[in-house]
Amino acid sequence: LGSEGRGADRRSDGQPTSPRTGQAAGSTGLGAAWKGRRDAWALEAAANLAGHSQRERALRYGELGAEAPKLDLADFRAALSWREHHQLEFGHLSAGNHPLLAASFASRGVGVRARLAPETDVAVHVLRGSAIVGWDDPSGLEEQDHRQHVLTLGTELVPSRPGALRAEFSLLDATLRPLAAFNAGTVADAEQSRGAGLRLLGASADGRLGGELAWAHTRHTHPFDPELAQDGALVPVRASQANALLAALRYGLIRQEKTQLDLEARYERNAPQYRSPAAGVTPDQEASRLALQATVDGASARLQAGTRVDNLERVVTLLRTRTDELGGNFTLPLGTWLTRPSAAPAAETPRAVVSAASSTAAGGTNNEAASTTNDGPAAGSAAGLNPWPALSLNLRRTHQRAVNAPRPEDSGIAATHRPDQVDTEQQLQLNWTLGAHSLSYGITRGQADNRQPGRERADFHRLAHQGAVNAQLGERWRAALSLTRTRSLSTENGLVSRNVGGSLQLDWQASERWTLAGSLRHDLADDSADRARLAGDGAQLQLTHRFGLPGLAGTKLPGQWFVRLGYEAQRQRDNVFGTAAAFRAAWVDWGLSFSFF
C-alpha cells in the first residue's frame, strides 16, 4: 500500500510539471493465494487487485476513461483437482500447446484437464475471445459471440518411456466480435475461425536427439460488421482455407563433461491467408533457420543462418522479398581461464609463494602484504582482483531485397521502389570484476548499405562507445559512472551526427534505515554542419527511511518513506530555421508505502 505526491514544482515557462501538484496519490497492490488438500482432493485459488487514487492511472483508464474504477481486479484463478490427474480451473487461464493453432492463448474462462488413460490426456478450454481485466464479466463468457474454444488431446505413443514420442490433436473454434483487448489500441474486426492441428514431439533416451513436427489447417472469414461498414457498401469477404507447417530438429553432436556441440534446424511455411486468432503466426511466409551451438570449458559460441521469403503464390503484381540473416555470438571467460591456480599440489607449494603467484596473476606486485602466510584481508583482496575481462562478441548481417520485378504499369511499383539493403553490426563487450568494483566497456559498429536503384549512396555508418564503472567506496558508499559517445555518418550528404552523454550516481547507506542517493546527467547532440544543437542536464537527490510497524504475533510490518528533489534543463537551437528554446524545471516528490506480508 503506497501513497505518493508532488509537493511543489516550478518551470521556467510557467507551466506546472504535474496537474496534481500539492495533491497526494495512493496506489495499492493486493494479492492473495491459498492452497488446501484433503484426501485425493486439492483446491487452490489466487487473486490480484490493483488500485490508484488518480483515475487516469487506473488499470482500465485506457478502455473506460472516466468510468474506470480506481480499484480493479487484475487477475484471478481457482482450480479444483482430484488425484492430480483431473482438474477443473476457472479464471485467467492459458490454453493450447500447438504453435500454429493455439499457442498458450491467455484470457478469462473455464477449463477442464483430465487423464483418460495412463498414456492419454485431454484439455478443453472455453475462453473469452480477447484479454480482459476488471470486475465486469467475472466468468469471461457473457459474450456468447466472443469466445474461443480450444481442445487438446494428447497421447504417449511409447507408454514405457513418457516423452519418447507424443502425439497431440488440437481443435479451435473461435467467434470474435470487434473487441480489442483492454490494453490494445487496434481497430478490430469481427471474425469466425475454425481449425485443426496435429503435433508430434519426440526425444531420445539420452536427450541428444529431439524434434517437433506440427501441421494446422484453418478456415476463417469476416462476417458483416455494421460498425465497420459505417452505412457504406462493403464487398463480402469470402471464407478462406489455408495450411501451415512447422518442423524443428535438434541434435547433440558432442556431449562431454566440458564440451557440448548442438545442431538446431527449423522450417516453417504459412500459406497465404492462413490465420489463427489464438496463435501469432505470420501468413504468406516461408522461413528456415540453421544454428550451431558450442560450449567449451565455460566459453560459448553460436552461429546461425536464416532465410525468409514472402509472396509464396508469386503474385506478379506484388513484390516478393527475401531476407537472409547471418549471425554469431561468442563469449569468452578470460578472467576464469587466465587466473586459474597452478596445477602443482598445494602441499608442495609454500603458502607465501601461492599468495605471491595469485597477486602477480591478478596484476599486483610481490610485496610484503602479498607474501604473508596468513589468510588476512590482504590475501583475500589480492585474490579478488582480476585484470582479465569476460569478453563477448556479437556479429550480425541482414540482407533484404526484392527477388522479382513486377511490371510498373500493372503494379505501380517502379524499379526505384524495389528494396535492396544490407545491414551489418559488430558489437564487442568487455566486463571486468575487480574485487568489489566492476568496469565495462563496449563498442558497436554498424553500417546500412543501401543498394536500391537510384539510392546507392544513401548509406549510414554508426560507431558507438559505452563505458561504465561501479565502485564500492568503503562499506557505505557506492558510485556508478557511465559514459556514451555515438557518431553517425550519412554518406549521401556527408553529415556527421554526434551524441555524447554521461551520468554519475552516488549512494550512501548511512545506516540500515537511512539511505541518501543522488545522480547527475548530461547529454549533448550536434552535427558537423552546425544545423542543430541539443543539450540537456538533470539532477536528483533522494532521502529514504525504512521503518517497521508493530504487526501480529510480534512481527514487524516493513514500510518506508522518501523525499526526492529533481531538476531538469534543456537547451535547443535550430540554425536552419533560426529558432531556439530553453526551459528549466524543478520539483519535490514524496512517497510513503507499507507492505503487510
XYZ file of C-alpha atoms in Angstrom:
597
model
C 0.000 0.000 0.000
C 1.600 3.230 -1.120
C 0.960 6.934 -1.407
C 2.940 9.459 -3.389
C 2.621 13.069 -4.398
C 4.331 16.163 -5.744
C 4.738 18.802 -3.093
C 5.937 21.617 -5.361
C 7.201 22.200 -8.884
C 8.390 25.114 -10.981
C 9.091 25.549 -14.686
C 10.709 28.465 -16.441
C 7.784 28.615 -18.890
C 5.269 28.946 -16.066
C 3.539 25.644 -16.693
C 3.256 23.062 -13.865
C 5.070 19.768 -14.395
C 2.171 17.931 -12.784
C -1.541 18.804 -12.901
C -1.881 17.495 -9.340
C 0.850 19.463 -7.598
C 0.250 19.507 -3.867
C -2.142 16.519 -4.007
C -1.393 13.028 -2.777
C -1.792 9.939 -4.935
C -2.207 6.493 -3.432
C -1.648 3.129 -5.064
C -2.177 -0.382 -3.812
C -1.451 -3.910 -4.923
C -3.267 -6.688 -3.108
C -2.568 -10.336 -3.756
C -3.916 -13.434 -2.066
C -3.196 -17.114 -2.600
C -4.499 -20.213 -0.835
C -3.912 -23.948 -1.192
C -5.625 -26.805 0.585
C -5.707 -30.587 0.336
C -7.912 -33.312 1.764
C -7.594 -36.936 0.803
C -7.486 -37.065 -3.005
C -8.870 -33.547 -3.442
C -6.887 -30.321 -3.729
C -8.053 -26.728 -4.065
C -6.014 -23.652 -4.919
C -7.039 -20.053 -5.511
C -5.250 -16.769 -6.170
C -6.275 -13.199 -6.992
C -4.583 -9.849 -7.523
C -6.115 -6.385 -7.189
C -4.618 -3.118 -8.406
C -5.736 0.369 -7.486
C -4.764 4.015 -7.724
C -6.346 7.151 -6.299
C -5.838 9.030 -9.587
C -8.311 7.711 -12.116
C -6.074 8.422 -15.116
C -3.625 5.866 -13.683
C -6.265 3.194 -13.056
C -5.950 -0.229 -14.640
C -8.663 0.270 -17.280
C -8.448 4.016 -17.847
C -7.375 3.494 -21.453
C -10.533 1.436 -22.060
C -13.201 3.184 -19.961
C -11.790 6.652 -19.391
C -13.670 8.480 -16.616
C -15.752 5.334 -15.990
C -12.720 3.256 -14.980
C -12.849 2.075 -11.340
C -9.938 3.149 -9.156
C -9.685 -0.303 -7.548
C -9.880 -3.113 -10.074
C -9.400 -6.851 -10.438
C -6.167 -7.588 -12.292
C -6.444 -11.391 -12.447
C -7.670 -14.428 -10.515
C -7.634 -18.206 -10.806
C -9.216 -21.106 -8.923
C -8.577 -24.810 -9.548
C -10.056 -27.978 -8.067
C -8.021 -31.171 -8.601
C -8.740 -34.826 -7.942
C -5.903 -37.351 -7.666
C -3.647 -34.870 -9.530
C -4.944 -36.289 -12.830
C -8.193 -34.338 -13.202
C -8.635 -30.607 -12.779
C -11.339 -28.007 -13.146
C -10.000 -24.444 -13.407
C -11.683 -21.082 -13.589
C -10.460 -17.503 -14.088
C -7.448 -16.248 -16.020
C -6.095 -19.279 -17.886
C -3.938 -20.203 -20.857
C -4.918 -22.839 -23.385
C -3.310 -24.720 -26.240
C 0.060 -26.325 -26.976
C 0.024 -26.086 -30.762
C 2.479 -23.405 -32.065
C 0.437 -22.808 -35.243
C -3.132 -23.128 -33.972
C -3.399 -22.262 -30.253
C -0.149 -21.332 -28.522
C -0.831 -20.667 -24.819
C -3.673 -18.267 -25.585
C -4.437 -16.365 -22.357
C -7.786 -14.938 -21.316
C -10.557 -15.415 -18.752
C -12.767 -18.503 -18.851
C -13.115 -22.089 -17.719
C -11.140 -25.249 -18.460
C -11.046 -28.970 -17.738
C -7.982 -31.210 -17.782
C -8.338 -34.963 -17.397
C -6.297 -38.159 -17.684
C -8.318 -40.577 -19.823
C -5.761 -43.372 -19.554
C -2.229 -43.705 -18.165
C -0.849 -42.514 -21.507
C -3.683 -40.235 -22.735
C -4.815 -36.817 -21.516
C -7.247 -34.180 -22.708
C -7.735 -30.461 -22.062
C -10.810 -28.409 -23.005
C -10.984 -24.632 -22.518
C -13.624 -22.020 -23.260
C -12.123 -18.538 -23.013
C -13.111 -15.004 -23.811
C -12.025 -14.005 -27.304
C -9.611 -11.300 -26.083
C -7.777 -10.415 -22.887
C -9.859 -8.923 -20.086
C -9.409 -7.471 -16.600
C -11.822 -5.937 -14.119
C -14.913 -6.854 -12.146
C -17.226 -6.989 -15.180
C -17.882 -10.388 -16.701
C -16.253 -12.486 -13.923
C -16.625 -15.685 -15.953
C -15.364 -14.131 -19.168
C -18.129 -15.937 -21.047
C -21.022 -13.466 -21.002
C -20.440 -12.547 -24.659
C -21.568 -15.701 -26.454
C -20.318 -14.456 -29.817
C -16.875 -13.546 -28.430
C -15.316 -16.834 -27.359
C -12.542 -19.215 -28.263
C -12.931 -22.974 -27.729
C -9.697 -24.962 -27.586
C -9.339 -28.745 -27.301
C -6.064 -30.625 -26.975
C -5.907 -34.429 -26.941
C -2.505 -35.972 -26.339
C -1.150 -39.482 -26.026
C 2.217 -41.100 -25.381
C 2.948 -43.481 -28.260
C 5.649 -45.193 -26.157
C 3.966 -45.598 -22.744
C 7.017 -47.275 -21.203
C 9.045 -44.062 -21.640
C 6.998 -40.831 -21.414
C 8.414 -38.122 -23.659
C 9.886 -40.544 -26.181
C 7.129 -39.920 -28.735
C 3.993 -37.905 -28.042
C 1.176 -37.104 -30.438
C -1.326 -34.279 -29.977
C -4.544 -33.397 -31.783
C -5.935 -29.858 -31.408
C -9.179 -28.166 -32.365
C -10.034 -24.461 -32.394
C -13.462 -22.845 -32.764
C -13.413 -19.063 -32.403
C -16.118 -16.453 -32.885
C -14.899 -12.926 -32.262
C -16.666 -9.622 -32.068
C -14.759 -6.440 -32.992
C -13.475 -6.045 -29.429
C -9.791 -5.399 -28.808
C -8.000 -6.460 -25.649
C -8.212 -3.972 -22.766
C -4.588 -2.841 -23.351
C -4.599 -2.872 -27.187
C -5.231 0.187 -29.319
C -6.135 -1.649 -32.527
C -9.162 -1.489 -34.813
C -10.597 -4.983 -34.525
C -12.863 -6.737 -36.993
C -15.446 -9.438 -36.425
C -14.107 -12.883 -37.268
C -15.051 -16.542 -37.342
C -12.297 -19.133 -37.385
C -12.131 -22.903 -37.139
C -9.086 -25.090 -37.333
C -7.496 -28.444 -36.596
C -3.887 -29.313 -35.949
C -1.578 -32.274 -35.434
C 1.659 -32.199 -33.465
C 4.318 -34.843 -32.959
C 7.115 -34.481 -30.402
C 9.938 -36.859 -29.617
C 13.260 -37.177 -27.848
C 15.863 -39.901 -27.487
C 16.510 -41.568 -24.140
C 19.793 -39.717 -23.621
C 18.303 -36.363 -24.704
C 20.742 -35.864 -27.584
C 18.091 -36.047 -30.301
C 14.754 -34.260 -30.202
C 12.311 -32.702 -32.576
C 8.845 -31.440 -33.329
C 6.526 -31.658 -36.316
C 3.328 -29.589 -36.451
C 0.627 -29.076 -39.080
C -2.542 -26.997 -38.944
C -5.474 -26.195 -41.208
C -7.795 -23.230 -40.616
C -10.883 -21.788 -42.229
C -11.801 -18.213 -41.359
C -13.992 -15.398 -42.580
C -15.056 -11.910 -41.542
C -18.856 -11.570 -41.239
C -20.600 -8.282 -41.942
C -19.913 -5.708 -39.231
C -22.281 -2.680 -39.250
C -19.915 -0.637 -37.064
C -17.109 -1.132 -39.569
C -19.392 -0.560 -42.568
C -20.482 2.907 -41.346
C -23.639 2.673 -43.516
C -21.488 2.101 -46.582
C -21.474 -0.713 -49.132
C -18.838 -3.360 -48.478
C -17.745 -6.242 -50.653
C -18.443 -9.501 -48.776
C -15.339 -11.375 -47.646
C -15.070 -14.900 -48.968
C -14.130 -17.625 -46.499
C -10.552 -18.780 -46.952
C -8.806 -22.031 -46.064
C -5.068 -22.438 -45.630
C -2.417 -24.691 -44.102
C 0.688 -24.100 -42.003
C 3.628 -26.435 -41.367
C 6.460 -26.389 -38.851
C 9.394 -28.782 -38.393
C 12.160 -28.444 -35.819
C 15.112 -30.703 -35.017
C 17.939 -30.550 -32.506
C 20.837 -32.975 -32.208
C 23.680 -33.105 -29.717
C 26.763 -33.830 -31.787
C 29.116 -33.855 -28.785
C 28.227 -34.483 -25.154
C 31.213 -34.401 -22.803
C 31.876 -33.017 -19.349
C 33.175 -29.618 -20.508
C 32.362 -29.713 -24.218
C 28.968 -29.670 -25.928
C 28.054 -29.146 -29.565
C 24.406 -28.901 -30.641
C 22.837 -28.560 -34.061
C 19.408 -26.934 -34.450
C 17.266 -26.738 -37.573
C 13.825 -25.200 -38.071
C 11.494 -24.820 -41.058
C 8.133 -23.073 -41.168
C 5.730 -22.424 -44.023
C 2.499 -20.485 -43.563
C 0.298 -20.283 -46.625
C -1.239 -17.005 -47.785
C -4.448 -16.163 -45.914
C -3.530 -18.510 -43.069
C -4.687 -17.142 -39.730
C -5.396 -18.368 -36.238
C -6.596 -15.837 -33.617
C -5.068 -17.962 -30.833
C -1.522 -18.045 -32.272
C 0.746 -15.278 -33.514
C 1.592 -16.699 -36.941
C 2.697 -14.529 -39.873
C 0.849 -15.630 -43.039
C 2.306 -15.833 -46.540
C 5.819 -16.560 -45.306
C 8.355 -19.346 -45.580
C 11.278 -19.349 -43.154
C 14.173 -21.671 -42.396
C 16.962 -21.444 -39.837
C 20.086 -23.441 -39.035
C 22.135 -22.908 -35.860
C 25.218 -24.435 -34.279
C 25.706 -24.005 -30.525
C 29.004 -24.899 -28.842
C 30.148 -24.767 -25.217
C 33.804 -25.460 -24.391
C 35.157 -25.079 -20.856
C 32.937 -22.137 -19.967
C 33.136 -20.456 -23.368
C 30.174 -20.453 -25.721
C 29.665 -19.800 -29.411
C 26.541 -19.730 -31.521
C 26.447 -19.485 -35.315
C 23.136 -19.181 -37.115
C 21.810 -18.546 -40.595
C 18.245 -17.974 -41.678
C 16.130 -17.078 -44.702
C 12.602 -15.670 -45.034
C 10.576 -15.160 -48.219
C 7.026 -13.938 -48.802
C 4.517 -13.815 -51.655
C 4.513 -17.608 -51.761
C 1.995 -17.736 -54.588
C 4.251 -15.441 -56.640
C 1.528 -12.937 -57.492
C 3.028 -10.981 -60.400
C 1.683 -7.588 -59.235
C 3.156 -7.902 -55.730
C 6.733 -7.696 -54.510
C 8.410 -10.896 -53.442
C 11.054 -10.121 -50.834
C 13.798 -12.296 -49.415
C 15.649 -11.707 -46.150
C 18.914 -13.517 -45.425
C 20.376 -13.342 -41.929
C 23.779 -14.409 -40.628
C 24.796 -14.088 -37.000
C 27.361 -15.120 -34.471
C 27.614 -14.786 -30.686
C 30.800 -15.580 -28.805
C 31.523 -15.465 -25.069
C 34.996 -15.996 -23.604
C 35.522 -16.025 -19.807
C 39.136 -14.800 -19.962
C 39.085 -13.911 -16.284
C 38.360 -17.527 -15.359
C 40.800 -19.073 -17.824
C 43.835 -16.893 -17.161
C 43.649 -16.725 -13.356
C 43.271 -20.385 -12.530
C 45.535 -21.664 -9.761
C 48.636 -23.641 -10.623
C 48.261 -27.362 -11.108
C 51.006 -28.033 -8.535
C 49.714 -29.683 -5.334
C 49.114 -27.177 -2.589
C 51.027 -29.267 -0.070
C 54.242 -28.924 -2.104
C 53.997 -25.148 -2.521
C 54.699 -22.754 0.380
C 51.746 -20.577 1.254
C 53.839 -17.454 0.760
C 54.616 -18.477 -2.838
C 50.944 -19.226 -3.552
C 49.910 -15.787 -2.356
C 52.612 -14.121 -4.413
C 51.625 -16.051 -7.555
C 47.983 -15.119 -7.084
C 48.896 -11.472 -6.653
C 51.088 -11.465 -9.755
C 48.423 -13.162 -11.867
C 45.924 -10.564 -10.701
C 48.135 -7.725 -11.828
C 49.576 -6.858 -8.395
C 53.173 -6.877 -7.147
C 55.027 -9.351 -5.000
C 55.170 -7.113 -1.939
C 55.220 -7.846 1.747
C 51.445 -7.956 2.009
C 51.199 -10.434 -0.853
C 53.816 -12.764 0.601
C 52.250 -13.031 4.033
C 51.488 -16.528 5.185
C 48.174 -15.869 6.891
C 44.676 -15.563 5.472
C 44.188 -11.911 6.361
C 42.387 -9.251 4.352
C 45.409 -8.567 2.130
C 45.397 -12.071 0.703
C 41.655 -12.015 0.082
C 41.849 -8.611 -1.574
C 44.609 -9.697 -3.939
C 42.751 -12.841 -4.895
C 39.667 -10.782 -5.743
C 41.446 -8.620 -8.333
C 41.248 -9.957 -11.873
C 42.791 -7.974 -14.763
C 41.285 -10.207 -17.444
C 37.772 -9.380 -18.663
C 34.866 -11.531 -19.695
C 34.583 -10.954 -23.440
C 31.501 -11.163 -25.632
C 31.305 -10.544 -29.376
C 28.116 -10.305 -31.427
C 28.083 -10.226 -35.226
C 25.053 -9.743 -37.449
C 24.432 -9.341 -41.186
C 20.989 -8.903 -42.755
C 20.280 -8.615 -46.474
C 16.733 -7.786 -47.530
C 15.910 -7.443 -51.197
C 13.216 -7.875 -53.805
C 13.632 -11.005 -55.908
C 11.067 -10.151 -58.583
C 10.320 -7.174 -60.799
C 6.571 -6.505 -61.159
C 5.640 -4.513 -64.243
C 5.218 -0.861 -63.187
C 2.166 -0.390 -65.432
C 0.378 -3.284 -63.635
C 1.572 -2.836 -60.058
C 2.635 0.806 -59.724
C 5.990 -0.450 -58.402
C 8.903 1.245 -60.132
C 12.462 -0.068 -60.119
C 13.392 2.564 -57.523
C 10.730 1.106 -55.202
C 12.311 -2.345 -55.045
C 14.189 -2.679 -51.729
C 17.793 -3.866 -51.570
C 19.744 -3.145 -48.391
C 22.458 -4.837 -46.346
C 22.726 -4.083 -42.615
C 25.780 -5.196 -40.634
C 26.647 -4.759 -36.979
C 29.575 -5.771 -34.791
C 29.438 -5.393 -31.024
C 32.273 -6.048 -28.567
C 31.687 -6.007 -24.808
C 34.349 -6.293 -22.084
C 33.476 -6.730 -18.400
C 35.997 -6.681 -15.550
C 35.379 -7.724 -11.949
C 37.937 -6.041 -9.685
C 37.120 -7.218 -6.212
C 34.117 -5.189 -5.038
C 34.339 -2.982 -8.143
C 33.380 -3.567 -11.766
C 34.289 -1.996 -15.078
C 32.722 -2.430 -18.510
C 33.420 -1.138 -21.997
C 31.535 -1.728 -25.200
C 31.925 -0.662 -28.793
C 29.334 -1.046 -31.533
C 29.897 -0.522 -35.234
C 27.043 -0.617 -37.715
C 26.501 0.073 -41.391
C 23.422 0.357 -43.592
C 24.401 -0.284 -47.223
C 21.566 0.830 -49.489
C 21.717 -0.848 -52.887
C 18.333 0.308 -54.122
C 18.488 1.669 -57.687
C 18.924 5.431 -57.570
C 19.805 5.463 -53.853
C 23.134 3.665 -53.838
C 24.735 6.485 -51.811
C 22.012 6.644 -49.140
C 24.229 4.747 -46.683
C 24.756 5.233 -42.971
C 27.698 4.395 -40.712
C 27.415 4.307 -36.929
C 30.078 3.987 -34.231
C 29.148 3.958 -30.544
C 31.200 3.631 -27.363
C 29.824 2.837 -23.905
C 31.744 2.702 -20.663
C 30.671 2.175 -17.054
C 32.408 1.985 -13.671
C 30.850 0.737 -10.436
C 32.949 1.375 -7.342
C 32.421 0.467 -3.703
C 33.905 3.454 -1.834
C 34.045 1.886 1.597
C 31.372 -0.036 3.452
C 28.596 2.529 2.961
C 29.421 4.428 -0.245
C 28.846 3.260 -3.795
C 29.453 5.167 -7.014
C 28.473 4.475 -10.617
C 29.730 6.367 -13.664
C 28.621 5.776 -17.255
C 29.721 7.488 -20.475
C 28.414 7.115 -24.041
C 29.523 8.518 -27.372
C 27.838 7.878 -30.737
C 28.914 9.064 -34.173
C 26.695 8.591 -37.250
C 27.691 9.425 -40.830
C 25.281 9.898 -43.709
C 27.274 9.118 -46.850
C 24.732 10.770 -49.144
C 25.167 14.290 -47.739
C 28.354 13.892 -45.702
C 26.594 14.912 -42.486
C 28.051 13.625 -39.210
C 25.739 13.470 -36.176
C 27.274 13.239 -32.713
C 25.757 12.306 -29.352
C 27.676 12.428 -26.076
C 26.243 11.618 -22.677
C 27.239 10.749 -19.165
C 25.767 10.133 -15.746
C 27.103 9.878 -12.207
C 25.316 8.270 -9.291
C 26.330 8.204 -5.608
C 24.601 6.108 -2.924
C 25.252 6.484 0.796
C 23.930 3.800 3.132
C 24.119 5.882 6.299
C 22.600 3.076 8.395
C 20.303 0.115 7.995
C 17.349 2.507 7.837
C 18.663 5.663 6.171
C 19.807 5.959 2.553
C 20.817 9.024 0.553
C 21.120 8.749 -3.244
C 21.995 11.384 -5.820
C 22.539 11.442 -9.572
C 23.731 13.856 -12.258
C 23.167 13.562 -16.018
C 24.363 15.498 -19.072
C 23.572 14.899 -22.756
C 24.739 16.757 -25.851
C 23.800 16.282 -29.527
C 25.053 18.232 -32.545
C 26.175 17.727 -36.149
C 29.135 18.628 -38.358
C 27.183 21.260 -40.320
C 26.014 23.002 -37.124
C 22.396 22.644 -38.233
C 21.055 21.871 -34.770
C 22.256 21.517 -31.214
C 20.519 19.987 -28.182
C 21.823 19.910 -24.617
C 20.192 18.515 -21.513
C 21.036 18.309 -17.807
C 19.351 16.543 -14.953
C 19.874 16.005 -11.230
C 18.075 14.111 -8.474
C 18.604 13.756 -4.735
C 16.541 11.272 -2.708
C 16.422 10.551 1.016
C 14.846 7.214 2.035
C 13.978 5.942 5.502
C 12.872 2.378 6.233
C 10.948 1.530 9.387
C 8.806 -1.167 10.937
C 5.314 -1.050 12.402
C 4.043 -3.460 15.063
C 2.216 -6.372 13.489
C 0.506 -9.565 14.545
C 2.315 -12.104 16.707
C 5.127 -9.676 17.438
C 6.142 -9.267 13.783
C 7.197 -6.033 12.153
C 5.438 -4.717 9.069
C 8.020 -3.074 6.771
C 7.459 0.407 5.466
C 9.387 3.300 4.018
C 9.076 6.969 3.090
C 11.133 9.088 0.720
C 11.622 12.696 -0.326
C 13.049 13.401 -3.784
C 14.331 16.669 -5.239
C 14.533 16.872 -9.026
C 15.933 19.294 -11.580
C 15.956 19.252 -15.384
C 17.102 21.732 -18.008
C 17.091 21.606 -21.810
C 18.507 23.942 -24.437
C 17.962 23.508 -28.171
C 18.887 25.555 -31.213
C 17.928 25.095 -34.883
C 20.165 27.122 -37.158
C 18.267 26.101 -40.294
C 15.050 27.827 -39.188
C 16.756 30.243 -36.791
C 14.860 29.123 -33.685
C 15.992 28.491 -30.125
C 14.278 27.354 -26.944
C 15.252 26.638 -23.362
C 13.469 25.661 -20.185
C 14.226 24.623 -16.621
C 12.101 22.669 -14.166
C 12.459 21.729 -10.501
C 10.174 19.663 -8.290
C 9.787 17.912 -4.936
C 8.225 14.432 -4.717
C 7.406 12.366 -1.660
C 6.123 8.865 -1.052
C 5.023 6.529 1.729
C 4.473 2.766 1.412
C 3.703 -0.253 3.601
C 3.934 -3.976 2.981
C 1.734 -6.263 5.046
C 3.472 -9.545 4.188
